[in-house]
CSV table of C-alpha atoms in Angstrom, one decimal:
chain,number,residue,atom,x,y,z
A,419,MET,CA,-7.9,-49.3,49.6
A,420,GLU,CA,-9.8,-46.6,51.5
A,421,GLN,CA,-7.7,-44.7,54.0
A,422,PRO,CA,-9.1,-44.8,57.5
A,423,THR,CA,-10.4,-41.4,58.8
A,424,PRO,CA,-10.2,-40.0,62.3
A,425,PHE,CA,-13.6,-41.1,62.9
A,426,ASN,CA,-12.8,-44.7,62.1
A,427,ARG,CA,-10.0,-44.7,64.7
A,428,LEU,CA,-11.7,-42.6,67.4
A,429,SER,CA,-15.2,-41.9,68.5
A,430,GLN,CA,-16.7,-38.7,67.4
A,431,SER,CA,-16.7,-37.3,71.0
A,432,ALA,CA,-13.0,-38.1,71.5
A,433,TYR,CA,-12.1,-36.4,68.3
A,434,VAL,CA,-14.1,-33.3,69.2
A,435,GLN,CA,-12.5,-33.3,72.6
A,436,ARG,CA,-9.0,-33.3,71.0
A,437,VAL,CA,-10.0,-30.4,68.7
A,438,LEU,CA,-11.3,-28.4,71.6
A,439,VAL,CA,-8.1,-29.1,73.6
A,440,ALA,CA,-6.0,-27.9,70.5
A,441,VAL,CA,-8.1,-24.7,70.3
A,442,GLY,CA,-7.8,-24.1,74.0
A,443,LEU,CA,-4.1,-24.5,73.9
A,444,ALA,CA,-3.8,-22.1,70.9
A,445,LEU,CA,-5.9,-19.6,72.8
A,446,LEU,CA,-3.9,-19.9,75.9
A,447,LEU,CA,-0.6,-19.4,74.0
A,448,LEU,CA,-2.1,-16.3,72.3
A,449,GLY,CA,-3.2,-15.0,75.8
A,450,LEU,CA,0.3,-15.6,77.2
A,451,LEU,CA,1.9,-13.8,74.2
A,452,GLY,CA,-0.5,-10.9,74.8
A,453,LEU,CA,0.4,-10.8,78.5
A,454,LEU,CA,4.1,-10.8,77.7
A,455,GLY,CA,3.5,-7.9,75.2
A,456,LEU,CA,1.6,-6.0,77.9
A,457,ALA,CA,4.3,-6.8,80.5
A,458,PHE,CA,7.0,-5.6,78.1
A,459,SER,CA,5.1,-2.4,77.6
A,460,VAL,CA,4.9,-1.9,81.3
A,461,TRP,CA,8.7,-2.5,81.7
A,462,LEU,CA,9.3,0.1,79.0
A,463,ARG,CA,7.5,2.7,81.1
A,464,VAL,CA,9.4,1.5,84.1
A,465,LEU,CA,12.7,1.9,82.2
A,466,ALA,CA,11.6,5.5,81.0
A,467,ALA,CA,11.0,6.4,84.7
A,468,LEU,CA,14.5,5.0,85.5
A,469,LEU,CA,16.1,7.2,82.9
A,470,ILE,CA,14.6,10.2,84.7
A,471,ALA,CA,15.1,9.0,88.3
A,472,LEU,CA,18.7,7.8,88.0
A,473,PRO,CA,20.2,11.1,86.7
A,474,LEU,CA,18.2,13.1,89.4
A,475,ARG,CA,19.5,10.8,92.0
A,476,ALA,CA,23.0,10.9,90.7
A,477,GLY,CA,22.8,14.8,90.8
A,478,GLY,CA,21.6,14.7,94.4
A,479,ASP,CA,24.3,12.3,95.4
A,480,TRP,CA,26.9,14.6,93.8
A,481,LEU,CA,25.7,17.6,95.8
A,482,HIS,CA,25.8,15.4,98.9
A,483,ARG,CA,29.4,14.4,98.3
A,484,ARG,CA,30.6,17.9,97.1
A,485,ALA,CA,28.6,20.3,99.2
A,486,GLY,CA,27.8,18.0,102.2
A,487,LEU,CA,24.1,18.5,101.8
A,488,PRO,CA,21.7,15.8,102.9
A,489,ALA,CA,20.9,13.4,100.1
A,490,GLY,CA,17.2,14.3,100.2
A,491,LEU,CA,17.9,18.0,100.0
A,492,GLY,CA,20.2,17.5,97.2
A,493,LEU,CA,17.7,15.5,95.2
A,494,LEU,CA,15.1,18.2,95.9
A,495,LEU,CA,17.5,21.0,94.7
A,496,VAL,CA,18.4,19.1,91.5
A,497,THR,CA,14.7,18.4,90.7
A,498,LEU,CA,13.7,22.0,91.3
A,499,VAL,CA,16.6,23.2,89.0
A,500,VAL,CA,15.5,20.8,86.3
A,501,ALA,CA,11.9,21.8,86.6
A,502,ALA,CA,12.8,25.5,86.5
A,503,LEU,CA,14.9,25.0,83.4
A,504,LEU,CA,12.1,23.1,81.6
A,505,GLY,CA,9.5,25.6,82.8
A,506,GLY,CA,11.7,28.5,81.6
A,507,MET,CA,12.2,26.9,78.2
A,508,VAL,CA,8.4,26.4,77.9
A,509,TRP,CA,7.7,30.0,79.0
A,510,LEU,CA,10.3,31.6,76.6
A,511,PHE,CA,9.3,29.6,73.6
A,512,SER,CA,5.6,28.8,74.2
A,513,ALA,CA,4.1,31.9,72.5
A,514,ARG,CA,6.5,31.9,69.5
A,515,ILE,CA,6.5,28.1,69.0
A,516,GLY,CA,2.7,28.0,69.3
A,517,GLU,CA,2.4,30.5,66.4
A,518,GLN,CA,5.0,28.6,64.4
A,519,VAL,CA,3.3,25.2,64.9
A,520,GLU,CA,0.1,26.7,63.8
A,521,GLY,CA,1.9,28.1,60.7
A,522,LEU,CA,3.5,24.7,60.1
A,523,GLN,CA,0.2,22.9,60.1
A,524,GLN,CA,-1.2,25.4,57.6
A,525,GLN,CA,1.9,25.3,55.3
A,526,LEU,CA,2.7,21.6,55.2
A,527,PRO,CA,-0.2,20.5,52.9
A,528,GLN,CA,0.8,23.3,50.4
A,529,ALA,CA,4.4,22.2,50.8
A,530,ILE,CA,3.7,18.7,49.9
A,531,HIS,CA,1.6,19.8,46.9
A,532,ASP,CA,4.3,22.1,45.7
A,533,VAL,CA,6.8,19.2,46.0
A,534,GLN,CA,4.6,17.0,43.8
A,535,LEU,CA,4.3,19.7,41.1
A,536,ARG,CA,8.0,20.5,41.1
A,537,VAL,CA,8.9,16.8,40.8
A,538,GLN,CA,6.4,16.3,38.0
A,539,GLY,CA,8.0,19.2,36.2
A,540,THR,CA,11.5,17.6,36.2
A,541,GLU,CA,12.8,15.2,33.6
A,542,TRP,CA,12.6,12.2,35.8
A,543,GLY,CA,9.1,13.2,37.0
A,544,GLN,CA,8.1,13.3,33.4
A,545,TRP,CA,9.7,9.9,32.9
A,546,LEU,CA,7.6,8.6,35.7
A,547,ALA,CA,4.6,10.1,34.1
A,548,ARG,CA,5.4,8.4,30.7
A,549,GLU,CA,5.8,5.1,32.6
A,550,ASN,CA,2.2,5.6,34.0
A,551,VAL,CA,3.5,6.0,37.5
A,552,ASP,CA,0.8,7.8,39.5
A,553,PHE,CA,3.0,10.2,41.6
A,554,THR,CA,0.1,11.1,43.9
A,555,ARG,CA,-0.4,7.4,44.6
A,556,VAL,CA,3.3,6.9,45.2
A,557,THR,CA,3.5,9.9,47.7
A,558,GLY,CA,0.2,8.9,49.2
A,559,GLY,CA,-1.4,12.2,48.4
A,560,THR,CA,-1.8,15.2,50.7
A,561,SER,CA,-4.8,13.7,52.6
A,562,GLU,CA,-2.9,10.4,53.2
A,563,TRP,CA,0.2,12.3,54.3
A,564,LEU,CA,-1.9,14.3,56.7
A,565,GLY,CA,-3.6,11.1,57.9
A,566,ARG,CA,-0.2,9.6,58.7
A,567,ALA,CA,0.9,12.8,60.4
A,568,THR,CA,-2.2,12.8,62.5
A,569,GLY,CA,-1.5,9.2,63.4
A,570,ILE,CA,2.1,10.1,64.5
A,571,PHE,CA,0.8,13.1,66.6
A,572,SER,CA,-1.9,10.9,68.2
A,573,THR,CA,0.8,8.4,69.2
A,574,THR,CA,2.9,11.2,70.5
A,575,LEU,CA,0.0,12.5,72.6
A,576,SER,CA,-0.5,8.9,74.0
A,577,VAL,CA,3.2,9.0,75.0
A,578,VAL,CA,2.7,12.4,76.6
A,579,ALA,CA,-0.3,11.0,78.5
A,580,ASP,CA,1.9,8.1,79.8
A,581,GLY,CA,4.5,10.8,80.7
A,582,TYR,CA,2.4,11.8,83.9
A,583,VAL,CA,2.7,8.2,85.1
A,584,ILE,CA,6.4,8.0,84.2
A,585,ILE,CA,7.2,11.2,86.0
A,586,PHE,CA,5.5,10.2,89.2
A,587,LEU,CA,7.0,6.8,89.1
A,588,ALA,CA,10.4,8.4,88.6
A,589,LEU,CA,10.0,10.6,91.6
A,590,PHE,CA,9.1,7.6,93.7
A,591,LEU,CA,12.1,5.6,92.4
A,592,ALA,CA,14.5,8.7,93.0
A,593,LEU,CA,13.2,9.2,96.6
A,594,GLN,CA,13.7,5.7,97.8
A,595,PRO,CA,16.1,3.9,95.4
A,596,LYS,CA,17.5,1.6,98.2
A,597,VAL,CA,14.1,0.1,99.0
A,598,TYR,CA,13.4,-1.0,95.4
A,599,ARG,CA,17.0,-2.1,94.9
A,600,ALA,CA,17.0,-4.2,98.1
A,601,GLY,CA,13.8,-5.9,97.0
A,602,LEU,CA,15.4,-6.7,93.6
A,603,VAL,CA,18.6,-8.1,95.1
A,604,MET,CA,16.6,-10.1,97.6
A,605,LEU,CA,15.4,-12.3,94.7
A,606,VAL,CA,19.0,-13.4,94.1
A,607,PRO,CA,20.6,-16.2,96.1
A,608,LYS,CA,22.8,-15.0,99.0
A,609,ALA,CA,26.0,-16.0,97.4
A,610,GLY,CA,25.2,-14.0,94.3
A,611,ARG,CA,24.0,-10.8,96.0
A,612,PRO,CA,27.4,-8.9,96.1
A,613,ARG,CA,27.7,-9.5,92.3
A,614,ALA,CA,24.1,-8.5,91.8
A,615,ASN,CA,24.9,-5.2,93.4
A,616,GLU,CA,27.9,-4.7,91.2
A,617,VAL,CA,25.8,-5.4,88.1
A,618,LEU,CA,23.1,-2.9,89.3
A,619,ASP,CA,25.7,-0.3,89.9
A,620,CYS,CA,27.1,-0.8,86.4
A,621,ILE,CA,23.7,-0.6,84.8
A,622,SER,CA,22.8,2.5,86.8
A,623,SER,CA,26.1,4.2,85.8
A,624,THR,CA,25.6,3.3,82.1
A,625,LEU,CA,22.1,4.6,82.0
A,626,VAL,CA,23.1,7.9,83.6
A,627,LYS,CA,26.0,8.3,81.1
A,628,TRP,CA,23.7,7.5,78.2
A,629,VAL,CA,21.2,10.1,79.3
A,630,LEU,CA,23.9,12.8,79.8
A,631,GLY,CA,25.4,11.9,76.3
A,632,ARG,CA,22.0,12.3,74.7
A,633,LEU,CA,21.3,15.6,76.3
A,634,VAL,CA,24.6,17.0,75.1
A,635,SER,CA,23.8,15.9,71.6
A,636,MET,CA,20.2,17.2,71.7
A,637,LEU,CA,21.5,20.6,72.9
A,638,PHE,CA,24.2,20.8,70.1
A,639,VAL,CA,21.8,19.8,67.3
A,640,GLY,CA,18.9,22.0,68.5
A,641,VAL,CA,20.9,25.1,68.8
A,642,PHE,CA,23.0,24.8,65.6
A,643,THR,CA,20.0,23.7,63.6
A,644,TRP,CA,18.0,26.8,64.9
A,645,LEU,CA,21.0,29.1,64.1
A,646,GLY,CA,21.5,27.6,60.7
A,647,LEU,CA,17.9,27.9,59.6
A,648,THR,CA,17.8,31.5,60.8
A,649,TRP,CA,20.9,32.3,58.8
A,650,LEU,CA,19.2,30.7,55.8
A,651,GLY,CA,16.2,32.9,56.2
A,652,MET,CA,13.9,30.0,56.9
A,653,PRO,CA,10.7,30.6,58.8
A,654,MET,CA,9.9,28.7,62.0
A,655,GLY,CA,13.5,28.1,62.7
A,656,ALA,CA,12.9,27.9,66.5
A,657,VAL,CA,10.3,25.1,66.2
A,658,LEU,CA,12.3,23.2,63.6
A,659,GLY,CA,15.5,23.5,65.8
A,660,LEU,CA,13.6,22.4,68.9
A,661,PHE,CA,12.1,19.5,67.0
A,662,ALA,CA,15.5,18.5,65.6
A,663,GLY,CA,16.9,18.6,69.2
A,664,LEU,CA,14.2,16.6,70.6
A,665,VAL,CA,14.1,13.8,68.1
A,666,THR,CA,18.0,13.5,68.4
A,667,PHE,CA,17.1,11.6,71.6
A,668,ILE,CA,16.3,8.8,69.1
A,669,PRO,CA,19.8,7.8,67.7
A,670,ASN,CA,20.2,7.2,63.9
A,671,ILE,CA,16.6,7.6,63.0
A,672,GLY,CA,15.8,10.9,64.7
A,673,PRO,CA,17.9,13.1,62.4
A,674,VAL,CA,16.2,11.7,59.4
A,675,ILE,CA,12.8,12.4,60.9
A,676,SER,CA,13.7,16.0,61.8
A,677,MET,CA,14.8,16.8,58.2
A,678,VAL,CA,11.5,16.1,56.5
A,679,PRO,CA,9.4,19.1,57.6
A,680,ALA,CA,12.2,21.6,57.1
A,681,VAL,CA,12.9,20.4,53.5
A,682,LEU,CA,9.2,20.6,52.7
A,683,LEU,CA,9.0,24.2,53.9
A,684,ALA,CA,12.2,25.1,52.1
A,685,PHE,CA,10.5,24.0,48.8
A,686,VAL,CA,7.7,26.3,49.5
A,687,HIS,CA,9.6,29.4,50.5
A,688,GLY,CA,12.7,29.1,48.3
A,689,GLY,CA,12.4,26.3,45.8
A,690,PRO,CA,14.7,23.4,45.2
A,691,HIS,CA,17.9,25.5,45.9
A,692,GLN,CA,16.7,26.5,49.4
A,693,ALA,CA,15.7,22.8,50.0
A,694,LEU,CA,19.2,21.8,49.0
A,695,TYR,CA,20.7,24.3,51.3
A,696,VAL,CA,18.5,23.0,54.2
A,697,VAL,CA,19.6,19.4,53.4
A,698,LEU,CA,23.2,20.5,53.5
A,699,LEU,CA,22.7,22.3,56.8
A,700,TYR,CA,21.2,19.2,58.4
A,701,LEU,CA,23.9,17.0,57.0
A,702,ALA,CA,26.6,19.4,58.3
A,703,VAL,CA,25.1,19.6,61.8
A,704,GLN,CA,24.6,15.8,62.0
A,705,THR,CA,28.1,15.2,60.6
A,706,LEU,CA,29.6,17.6,63.2
A,707,GLU,CA,27.6,15.9,66.0
A,708,SER,CA,28.7,12.4,64.8
A,709,ALA,CA,32.3,13.3,64.1
A,710,ALA,CA,33.1,15.7,66.9
A,711,VAL,CA,30.4,15.8,69.6
A,712,SER,CA,29.5,12.1,69.9
A,713,PRO,CA,33.1,10.7,69.9
A,714,LEU,CA,34.0,13.3,72.7
A,715,VAL,CA,31.0,12.3,74.7
A,716,GLN,CA,31.4,8.6,74.1
A,717,GLN,CA,35.1,8.8,75.1
A,718,ARG,CA,34.2,10.4,78.4
A,719,LEU,CA,30.9,8.7,79.0
A,720,ILE,CA,29.7,5.6,77.1
A,721,LEU,CA,30.5,3.9,73.8
A,722,MET,CA,27.7,2.2,71.8
A,723,PRO,CA,28.2,0.6,68.4
A,724,PRO,CA,26.0,2.5,65.9
A,725,ALA,CA,25.1,-0.7,63.9
A,726,LEU,CA,24.0,-2.5,67.0
A,727,ILE,CA,21.8,0.5,68.0
A,728,LEU,CA,20.1,0.5,64.6
A,729,ILE,CA,19.5,-3.3,64.7
A,730,GLY,CA,18.0,-2.9,68.2
A,731,GLN,CA,15.8,-0.1,67.1
A,732,LEU,CA,14.5,-2.1,64.1
A,733,ILE,CA,13.7,-5.1,66.2
A,734,ILE,CA,12.3,-3.5,69.4
A,735,GLY,CA,10.5,-0.7,67.5
A,736,SER,CA,8.7,-3.2,65.2
A,737,PHE,CA,7.1,-4.8,68.3
A,738,THR,CA,6.6,-1.9,70.6
A,739,GLY,CA,6.1,1.3,68.5
A,740,LEU,CA,7.4,4.7,69.3
A,741,LEU,CA,8.2,4.2,72.9
A,742,GLY,CA,10.1,1.1,72.2
A,743,LEU,CA,12.0,2.8,69.4
A,744,THR,CA,12.9,5.7,71.7
A,745,LEU,CA,14.2,3.4,74.4
A,746,ALA,CA,15.9,0.8,72.2
A,747,THR,CA,19.4,2.2,72.9
A,748,PRO,CA,19.2,2.0,76.7
A,749,ILE,CA,17.8,-1.5,76.5
A,750,ILE,CA,20.8,-2.5,74.3
A,751,ALA,CA,23.0,-0.9,76.8
A,752,ILE,CA,21.6,-2.9,79.6
A,753,ILE,CA,21.9,-6.2,77.6
A,754,ILE,CA,25.5,-5.3,76.8
A,755,VAL,CA,26.3,-4.9,80.5
A,756,LEU,CA,24.6,-8.1,81.4
A,757,VAL,CA,26.3,-10.1,78.7
A,758,LYS,CA,29.7,-8.8,79.6
A,759,MET,CA,29.4,-9.2,83.4
A,760,LEU,CA,27.2,-12.3,83.7
A,761,TYR,CA,28.4,-14.3,80.7
A,762,VAL,CA,31.8,-13.1,79.5
A,763,GLN,CA,33.3,-12.4,82.9
A,764,ASP,CA,31.4,-14.9,85.1
A,765,VAL,CA,30.7,-17.9,82.8
A,766,LEU,CA,33.7,-17.6,80.4
A,767,ASP,CA,36.0,-16.2,83.2
A,768,ASP,CA,37.4,-13.5,80.8
A,769,ASP,CA,38.1,-10.5,82.9
A,770,SER,CA,40.0,-8.8,79.9
A,771,VAL,CA,36.6,-7.4,78.6
A,772,ALA,CA,35.9,-4.0,80.2
A,773,VAL,CA,32.3,-2.9,80.9
């Protein structure tokens, strides 16, 4: 017996209308998802501004308490000191780093090519050749590697462009934090506003501690990487050390990223033995940072589970790119505070869990 078709049960116009409604709902859902992604991208930039504004404000408040200065004057002094330090670093290293970055751009293609030749000359490289494995295809080739590097640098430039907006937003937030905070607390029912203030205080303190901890780790890794590379006779030690210190801002993944250009250059200038020494240097610096510096910083500032950080980076970074990957850890820190205070303490009534 012939099965009835949609056109047997409904008129053609009604069926078309249902199809159009389904398509419209699908497009609406896609539009809402796009808006959510855009909104999350905006909130990432707001969070980046908060990570600048909160430490500046905390420094100004510290001067206000210790030296009796007006809060606004303390904020101004802290901002000027930070700006002077950053400007001094740029002025001291700009000429040398500029030359070294140019040299790095010129030597990286040759370094990649030399790595390919050296691997092909090894026993396991010859085994890959016998197995008909195209090493150039596996590594992507020099042009593809340069294309990927160009994509990374273009993404970085996009983040730098966003930095102007983030910096100005941070200044506005640091100048009048009470205004924005009061507006946020106003959205909470009156009975919950005292608790909302407690939660915001804890989040602010957590973010400030995290920034301070990252700065200590960045300084340690940058300085000791620079000294170690200089001791090994590696060229461009300053720019490689600065790069290692900067990407340390990204926990777990940053140290791996920082090692790649240094190892490639070591292959060019000293061969496999030099590359091995560079790998050992980076491992030693990261081990010292993880075993000595981070525990000391975490004990005094903030404790974050490494596995949870890595999971958050993988999830958030896959949706939001470089900025989301960089800010994954403070996002996790905020979520931890909210879960502990609003769920564990308030809903489960368990005050034994410290924040």
